[in-house]
Amino acid sequence: MTSIDLNADLGEGFGRWRLTDDERLLSVVTSANVACGFHAGDAATMRRVCELAVARGVTIGAQVSYRDLAGFGRRAMDVPPAELAAEVAYQIGALEVFARAAGARVAYVKPHGALYNRVVHDEEQAAAVVDGVLLASPAVSLLGLPGSRLLERAGEAGLPAVTEAFADRAYTDEGTLVPRGSEGAVLSDPETVAQRSVELARSGAVTARSGARINVRARSLCLHGDTPGAVELARLVRTRLTEAGVTVAAFA
């Protein structure tokens, strides 16, 4: 039977400001990418999301980022490898405290925004992220784009490498994500996103922006928590997957 994980970016708030509807999304997804304070999130938010995730049986993952609160982690930055490794470890460690307090552990790590896209091709930055993960918790999985340098370096280091896909993002012919600033980079029609979710889960393929069919075999499917109507979209995706005979379950 076909199985896929549903992950969402959660805890994306700071102080009184909240971007993601964490409580309702945690009733739909199976893995939570929790912001660790560098692009969003603070101590109280991390603690709350971890407690909610454990109560709902959702796996906890650390969503690590460049230190960029003002730019939401989506601005390109050049961080020396040793510094980046330390900052990745720092973020994982911060979340681990709250995960343990809630009765769980950080099970995986996923880069966010500009860092996520950078480590698809950048050997040095990818290696730095892996070094940071090894420093903080050598038993966790790394979640990333199929064929990325990040997952290659993870595999070489003995870390479980888990591939993911995006039903609400446009793809290039090379299997990378179309940059957010480009027209049509983010898909908003719920039925289109739900149909692509089923297609990705069952066939491991998707139609790129050019119209070409490309292989995107993934064990996890990302649903962006900051998308307008994110909860309703997530529910529709999960319903369509179930109707198509796909089991929705965490990978870790």
mmCIF file of C-alpha atoms in Angstrom:
data_model
loop_
_atom_site.group_PDB
_atom_site.id
_atom_site.type_symbol
_atom_site.label_atom_id
_atom_site.label_comp_id
_atom_site.label_asym_id
_atom_site.label_seq_id
_atom_site.Cartn_x
_atom_site.Cartn_y
_atom_site.Cartn_z
ATOM 1 C CA MET A 1 0.000 0.000 0.000
ATOM 2 C CA THR A 2 1.272 3.503 -0.878
ATOM 3 C CA SER A 3 2.144 5.638 2.140
ATOM 4 C CA ILE A 4 3.202 9.266 2.504
ATOM 5 C CA ASP A 5 3.895 11.701 5.317
ATOM 6 C CA LEU A 6 2.301 15.160 5.467
ATOM 7 C CA ASN A 7 4.537 17.843 6.956
ATOM 8 C CA ALA A 8 3.815 21.508 7.604
ATOM 9 C CA ASP A 9 5.834 24.515 8.729
ATOM 10 C CA LEU A 10 4.521 25.426 12.177
ATOM 11 C CA GLY A 11 5.298 27.717 15.086
ATOM 12 C CA GLU A 12 5.889 30.570 12.667
ATOM 13 C CA GLY A 13 5.146 33.442 14.981
ATOM 14 C CA PHE A 14 6.941 35.687 17.435
ATOM 15 C CA GLY A 15 5.586 37.164 20.629
ATOM 16 C CA ARG A 16 1.946 38.167 20.079
ATOM 17 C CA TRP A 17 2.214 37.755 16.294
ATOM 18 C CA ARG A 18 1.212 34.389 14.789
ATOM 19 C CA LEU A 19 1.294 33.381 11.149
ATOM 20 C CA THR A 20 0.371 29.694 11.285
ATOM 21 C CA ASP A 21 -2.772 28.076 12.714
ATOM 22 C CA ASP A 22 -0.760 25.485 14.611
ATOM 23 C CA GLU A 23 -3.550 23.856 16.581
ATOM 24 C CA ARG A 24 -5.807 23.126 13.616
ATOM 25 C CA LEU A 25 -2.970 22.095 11.285
ATOM 26 C CA LEU A 26 -1.718 19.632 13.888
ATOM 27 C CA SER A 27 -5.042 17.829 13.589
ATOM 28 C CA VAL A 28 -4.261 17.109 9.923
ATOM 29 C CA VAL A 29 -0.516 16.680 9.379
ATOM 30 C CA THR A 30 1.698 13.854 10.603
ATOM 31 C CA SER A 31 4.978 15.782 10.967
ATOM 32 C CA ALA A 32 5.563 19.306 12.291
ATOM 33 C CA ASN A 33 8.474 21.449 11.056
ATOM 34 C CA VAL A 34 8.813 23.732 14.069
ATOM 35 C CA ALA A 35 10.470 27.132 13.652
ATOM 36 C CA CYS A 36 13.426 27.373 16.037
ATOM 37 C CA GLY A 37 13.750 31.126 16.501
ATOM 38 C CA PHE A 38 15.979 32.173 13.610
ATOM 39 C CA HIS A 39 13.338 32.914 10.947
ATOM 40 C CA ALA A 40 10.327 32.785 13.290
ATOM 41 C CA GLY A 41 9.340 31.250 16.596
ATOM 42 C CA ASP A 42 10.260 31.943 20.189
ATOM 43 C CA ALA A 43 10.615 29.864 23.351
ATOM 44 C CA ALA A 44 6.936 30.025 24.337
ATOM 45 C CA THR A 45 5.814 29.181 20.808
ATOM 46 C CA MET A 46 8.192 26.225 20.518
ATOM 47 C CA ARG A 47 7.001 24.861 23.853
ATOM 48 C CA ARG A 48 3.332 25.243 22.905
ATOM 49 C CA VAL A 49 3.714 23.596 19.489
ATOM 50 C CA CYS A 50 5.681 20.662 20.943
ATOM 51 C CA GLU A 51 2.997 20.064 23.563
ATOM 52 C CA LEU A 52 0.240 20.217 20.948
ATOM 53 C CA ALA A 53 2.160 17.906 18.595
ATOM 54 C CA VAL A 54 2.689 15.269 21.278
ATOM 55 C CA ALA A 55 -0.977 15.444 22.305
ATOM 56 C CA ARG A 56 -1.994 14.737 18.704
ATOM 57 C CA GLY A 57 0.643 12.111 17.955
ATOM 58 C CA VAL A 58 2.487 14.303 15.443
ATOM 59 C CA THR A 59 6.244 13.846 14.911
ATOM 60 C CA ILE A 60 8.404 16.853 15.806
ATOM 61 C CA GLY A 61 11.064 18.203 13.451
ATOM 62 C CA ALA A 62 13.381 21.220 13.725
ATOM 63 C CA GLN A 63 13.066 23.745 10.922
ATOM 64 C CA VAL A 64 16.448 25.459 10.920
ATOM 65 C CA SER A 65 17.212 28.691 9.121
ATOM 66 C CA TYR A 66 19.678 31.442 8.506
ATOM 67 C CA ARG A 67 19.527 34.062 11.286
ATOM 68 C CA ASP A 68 17.008 36.291 9.522
ATOM 69 C CA LEU A 69 13.916 37.243 11.535
ATOM 70 C CA ALA A 70 13.335 40.406 9.510
ATOM 71 C CA GLY A 71 13.373 38.540 6.213
ATOM 72 C CA PHE A 72 11.567 35.422 7.476
ATOM 73 C CA GLY A 73 14.608 33.368 6.501
ATOM 74 C CA ARG A 74 13.988 33.933 2.818
ATOM 75 C CA ARG A 75 16.885 36.280 2.071
ATOM 76 C CA ALA A 76 20.117 34.965 0.591
ATOM 77 C CA MET A 77 22.938 35.088 3.133
ATOM 78 C CA ASP A 78 26.593 34.073 3.149
ATOM 79 C CA VAL A 79 27.384 32.444 6.481
ATOM 80 C CA PRO A 80 30.796 30.857 7.146
ATOM 81 C CA PRO A 81 30.462 27.049 7.380
ATOM 82 C CA ALA A 82 31.674 26.763 10.984
ATOM 83 C CA GLU A 83 29.253 29.476 12.070
ATOM 84 C CA LEU A 84 26.363 27.898 10.157
ATOM 85 C CA ALA A 85 27.040 24.473 11.671
ATOM 86 C CA ALA A 86 27.011 25.974 15.164
ATOM 87 C CA GLU A 87 23.794 27.865 14.494
ATOM 88 C CA VAL A 88 22.074 24.761 13.115
ATOM 89 C CA ALA A 89 23.092 22.810 16.227
ATOM 90 C CA TYR A 90 21.921 25.685 18.436
ATOM 91 C CA GLN A 91 18.449 25.681 16.873
ATOM 92 C CA ILE A 92 18.049 21.915 17.152
ATOM 93 C CA GLY A 93 19.176 22.020 20.768
ATOM 94 C CA ALA A 94 16.670 24.738 21.634
ATOM 95 C CA LEU A 95 13.768 22.754 20.213
ATOM 96 C CA GLU A 96 14.975 19.504 21.766
ATOM 97 C CA VAL A 97 14.499 20.970 25.256
ATOM 98 C CA PHE A 98 10.802 21.565 24.613
ATOM 99 C CA ALA A 99 10.293 18.318 22.729
ATOM 100 C CA ARG A 100 11.715 16.352 25.657
ATOM 101 C CA ALA A 101 9.643 18.313 28.161
ATOM 102 C CA ALA A 102 6.545 17.357 26.175
ATOM 103 C CA GLY A 103 7.555 13.678 26.197
ATOM 104 C CA ALA A 104 9.077 13.376 22.713
ATOM 105 C CA ARG A 105 12.313 14.050 20.809
ATOM 106 C CA VAL A 106 13.298 15.990 17.719
ATOM 107 C CA ALA A 107 13.054 13.266 15.068
ATOM 108 C CA TYR A 108 14.245 15.125 11.976
ATOM 109 C CA VAL A 109 15.668 18.392 10.679
ATOM 110 C CA LYS A 110 14.507 20.431 7.694
ATOM 111 C CA PRO A 111 16.140 23.656 6.471
ATOM 112 C CA HIS A 112 13.874 26.617 5.801
ATOM 113 C CA GLY A 113 13.594 29.183 3.022
ATOM 114 C CA ALA A 114 16.842 30.484 1.569
ATOM 115 C CA LEU A 115 18.869 27.841 3.382
ATOM 116 C CA TYR A 116 16.667 25.058 1.987
ATOM 117 C CA ASN A 117 17.213 26.276 -1.575
ATOM 118 C CA ARG A 118 20.919 26.970 -1.052
ATOM 119 C CA VAL A 119 21.760 23.451 0.102
ATOM 120 C CA VAL A 120 20.217 21.928 -3.022
ATOM 121 C CA HIS A 121 23.360 22.911 -4.959
ATOM 122 C CA ASP A 122 25.900 24.400 -2.515
ATOM 123 C CA GLU A 123 28.292 21.700 -1.300
ATOM 124 C CA GLU A 124 29.862 23.835 1.430
ATOM 125 C CA GLN A 125 26.600 25.013 2.972
ATOM 126 C CA ALA A 126 25.091 21.535 2.726
ATOM 127 C CA ALA A 127 28.087 20.050 4.533
ATOM 128 C CA ALA A 128 27.791 22.743 7.218
ATOM 129 C CA VAL A 129 24.146 21.868 7.857
ATOM 130 C CA VAL A 130 25.046 18.182 8.150
ATOM 131 C CA ASP A 131 27.888 19.051 10.536
ATOM 132 C CA GLY A 132 25.450 21.013 12.680
ATOM 133 C CA VAL A 133 22.998 18.127 12.774
ATOM 134 C CA LEU A 134 25.733 15.690 13.745
ATOM 135 C CA LEU A 135 26.865 18.053 16.496
ATOM 136 C CA ALA A 136 23.360 18.325 17.968
ATOM 137 C CA SER A 137 21.816 14.910 17.409
ATOM 138 C CA PRO A 138 23.460 12.296 15.152
ATOM 139 C CA ALA A 139 20.410 10.032 15.199
ATOM 140 C CA VAL A 140 17.913 12.346 13.464
ATOM 141 C CA SER A 141 16.790 12.286 9.838
ATOM 142 C CA LEU A 142 17.332 15.088 7.326
ATOM 143 C CA LEU A 143 14.398 16.156 5.161
ATOM 144 C CA GLY A 144 15.091 17.767 1.795
ATOM 145 C CA LEU A 145 14.698 17.896 -1.962
ATOM 146 C CA PRO A 146 15.432 14.702 -3.951
ATOM 147 C CA GLY A 147 18.888 14.850 -5.530
ATOM 148 C CA SER A 148 20.013 17.731 -3.331
ATOM 149 C CA ARG A 149 23.576 18.096 -2.079
ATOM 150 C CA LEU A 150 22.114 18.152 1.434
ATOM 151 C CA LEU A 151 20.699 14.644 1.204
ATOM 152 C CA GLU A 152 23.842 13.369 -0.509
ATOM 153 C CA ARG A 153 26.016 14.714 2.318
ATOM 154 C CA ALA A 154 23.567 13.320 4.890
ATOM 155 C CA GLY A 155 23.800 9.852 3.389
ATOM 156 C CA GLU A 156 27.594 10.001 3.355
ATOM 157 C CA ALA A 157 27.542 10.954 7.042
ATOM 158 C CA GLY A 158 25.240 8.076 7.946
ATOM 159 C CA LEU A 159 22.177 10.206 8.572
ATOM 160 C CA PRO A 160 18.810 8.976 7.254
ATOM 161 C CA ALA A 161 17.995 11.114 4.193
ATOM 162 C CA VAL A 162 14.273 11.625 3.560
ATOM 163 C CA THR A 163 12.960 13.093 0.322
ATOM 164 C CA GLU A 164 10.044 15.500 0.159
ATOM 165 C CA ALA A 165 7.843 17.081 -2.481
ATOM 166 C CA PHE A 166 5.683 20.214 -2.692
ATOM 167 C CA ALA A 167 2.181 19.987 -4.095
ATOM 168 C CA ASP A 168 1.651 23.758 -3.922
ATOM 169 C CA ARG A 169 4.904 24.830 -5.587
ATOM 170 C CA ALA A 170 5.860 24.930 -9.255
ATOM 171 C CA TYR A 171 8.848 22.834 -10.376
ATOM 172 C CA THR A 172 11.570 23.452 -12.943
ATOM 173 C CA ASP A 173 12.535 20.748 -15.434
ATOM 174 C CA GLU A 174 15.546 19.993 -13.210
ATOM 175 C CA GLY A 175 13.298 19.055 -10.281
ATOM 176 C CA THR A 176 14.011 22.184 -8.244
ATOM 177 C CA LEU A 177 11.442 24.671 -6.999
ATOM 178 C CA VAL A 178 10.610 27.729 -9.068
ATOM 179 C CA PRO A 179 11.767 30.774 -7.010
ATOM 180 C CA ARG A 180 8.967 32.369 -5.016
ATOM 181 C CA GLY A 181 9.422 35.716 -6.736
ATOM 182 C CA SER A 182 8.554 34.197 -10.129
ATOM 183 C CA GLU A 183 5.047 34.238 -11.542
ATOM 184 C CA GLY A 184 3.162 31.012 -10.846
ATOM 185 C CA ALA A 185 5.709 29.777 -8.297
ATOM 186 C CA VAL A 186 3.022 29.087 -5.692
ATOM 187 C CA LEU A 187 -0.152 27.189 -6.599
ATOM 188 C CA SER A 188 -3.289 28.312 -4.784
ATOM 189 C CA ASP A 189 -6.195 26.377 -6.338
ATOM 190 C CA PRO A 190 -7.190 23.737 -3.741
ATOM 191 C CA GLU A 191 -8.315 21.084 -6.234
ATOM 192 C CA THR A 192 -5.122 21.471 -8.252
ATOM 193 C CA VAL A 193 -2.976 21.092 -5.138
ATOM 194 C CA ALA A 194 -4.993 18.077 -3.952
ATOM 195 C CA GLN A 195 -4.739 16.386 -7.354
ATOM 196 C CA ARG A 196 -0.975 16.972 -7.484
ATOM 197 C CA SER A 197 -0.676 15.510 -3.971
ATOM 198 C CA VAL A 198 -2.297 12.260 -5.068
ATOM 199 C CA GLU A 199 -0.198 12.207 -8.229
ATOM 200 C CA LEU A 200 3.028 12.678 -6.279
ATOM 201 C CA ALA A 201 2.113 10.007 -3.741
ATOM 202 C CA ARG A 202 0.991 7.380 -6.232
ATOM 203 C CA SER A 203 3.273 7.911 -9.236
ATOM 204 C CA GLY A 204 6.234 9.860 -7.869
ATOM 205 C CA ALA A 205 5.917 12.317 -10.727
ATOM 206 C CA VAL A 206 4.613 15.831 -11.307
ATOM 207 C CA THR A 207 4.160 18.246 -14.213
ATOM 208 C CA ALA A 208 6.800 20.993 -14.247
ATOM 209 C CA ARG A 209 5.962 24.591 -15.136
ATOM 210 C CA SER A 210 7.131 23.931 -18.709
ATOM 211 C CA GLY A 211 4.643 21.074 -19.064
ATOM 212 C CA ALA A 212 7.312 18.365 -18.863
ATOM 213 C CA ARG A 213 6.781 15.334 -16.630
ATOM 214 C CA ILE A 214 9.499 14.941 -14.023
ATOM 215 C CA ASN A 215 10.183 12.320 -11.363
ATOM 216 C CA VAL A 216 9.858 13.563 -7.779
ATOM 217 C CA ARG A 217 9.819 10.474 -5.601
ATOM 218 C CA ALA A 218 9.214 11.540 -2.034
ATOM 219 C CA ARG A 219 8.389 10.043 1.357
ATOM 220 C CA SER A 220 6.943 13.298 2.671
ATOM 221 C CA LEU A 221 4.688 15.980 1.221
ATOM 222 C CA CYS A 222 5.009 19.575 2.446
ATOM 223 C CA LEU A 223 1.971 21.773 3.061
ATOM 224 C CA HIS A 224 2.895 25.380 3.782
ATOM 225 C CA GLY A 225 1.360 26.629 7.005
ATOM 226 C CA ASP A 226 1.537 30.279 5.912
ATOM 227 C CA THR A 227 -0.599 29.773 2.790
ATOM 228 C CA PRO A 228 -4.023 31.503 2.949
ATOM 229 C CA GLY A 229 -6.609 28.840 3.796
ATOM 230 C CA ALA A 230 -3.832 26.423 4.824
ATOM 231 C CA VAL A 231 -6.015 24.370 7.180
ATOM 232 C CA GLU A 232 -8.813 23.789 4.681
ATOM 233 C CA LEU A 233 -6.251 22.974 1.988
ATOM 234 C CA ALA A 234 -4.480 20.482 4.250
ATOM 235 C CA ARG A 235 -7.763 18.773 5.077
ATOM 236 C CA LEU A 236 -8.675 18.524 1.396
ATOM 237 C CA VAL A 237 -5.269 17.052 0.539
ATOM 238 C CA ARG A 238 -5.535 14.446 3.285
ATOM 239 C CA THR A 239 -9.080 13.542 2.240
ATOM 240 C CA ARG A 240 -8.086 13.112 -1.397
ATOM 241 C CA LEU A 241 -5.077 10.987 -0.453
ATOM 242 C CA THR A 242 -7.224 8.720 1.699
ATOM 243 C CA GLU A 243 -9.855 8.417 -1.020
ATOM 244 C CA ALA A 244 -7.083 7.395 -3.441
ATOM 245 C CA GLY A 245 -5.984 4.582 -1.118
ATOM 246 C CA VAL A 246 -2.868 6.349 0.132
ATOM 247 C CA THR A 247 -1.957 5.809 3.792
ATOM 248 C CA VAL A 248 -0.970 9.051 5.523
ATOM 249 C CA ALA A 249 1.664 8.327 8.184
ATOM 250 C CA ALA A 250 4.795 9.932 9.624
ATOM 251 C CA PHE A 251 8.128 8.789 8.174
ATOM 252 C CA ALA A 252 9.838 8.997 11.592
#
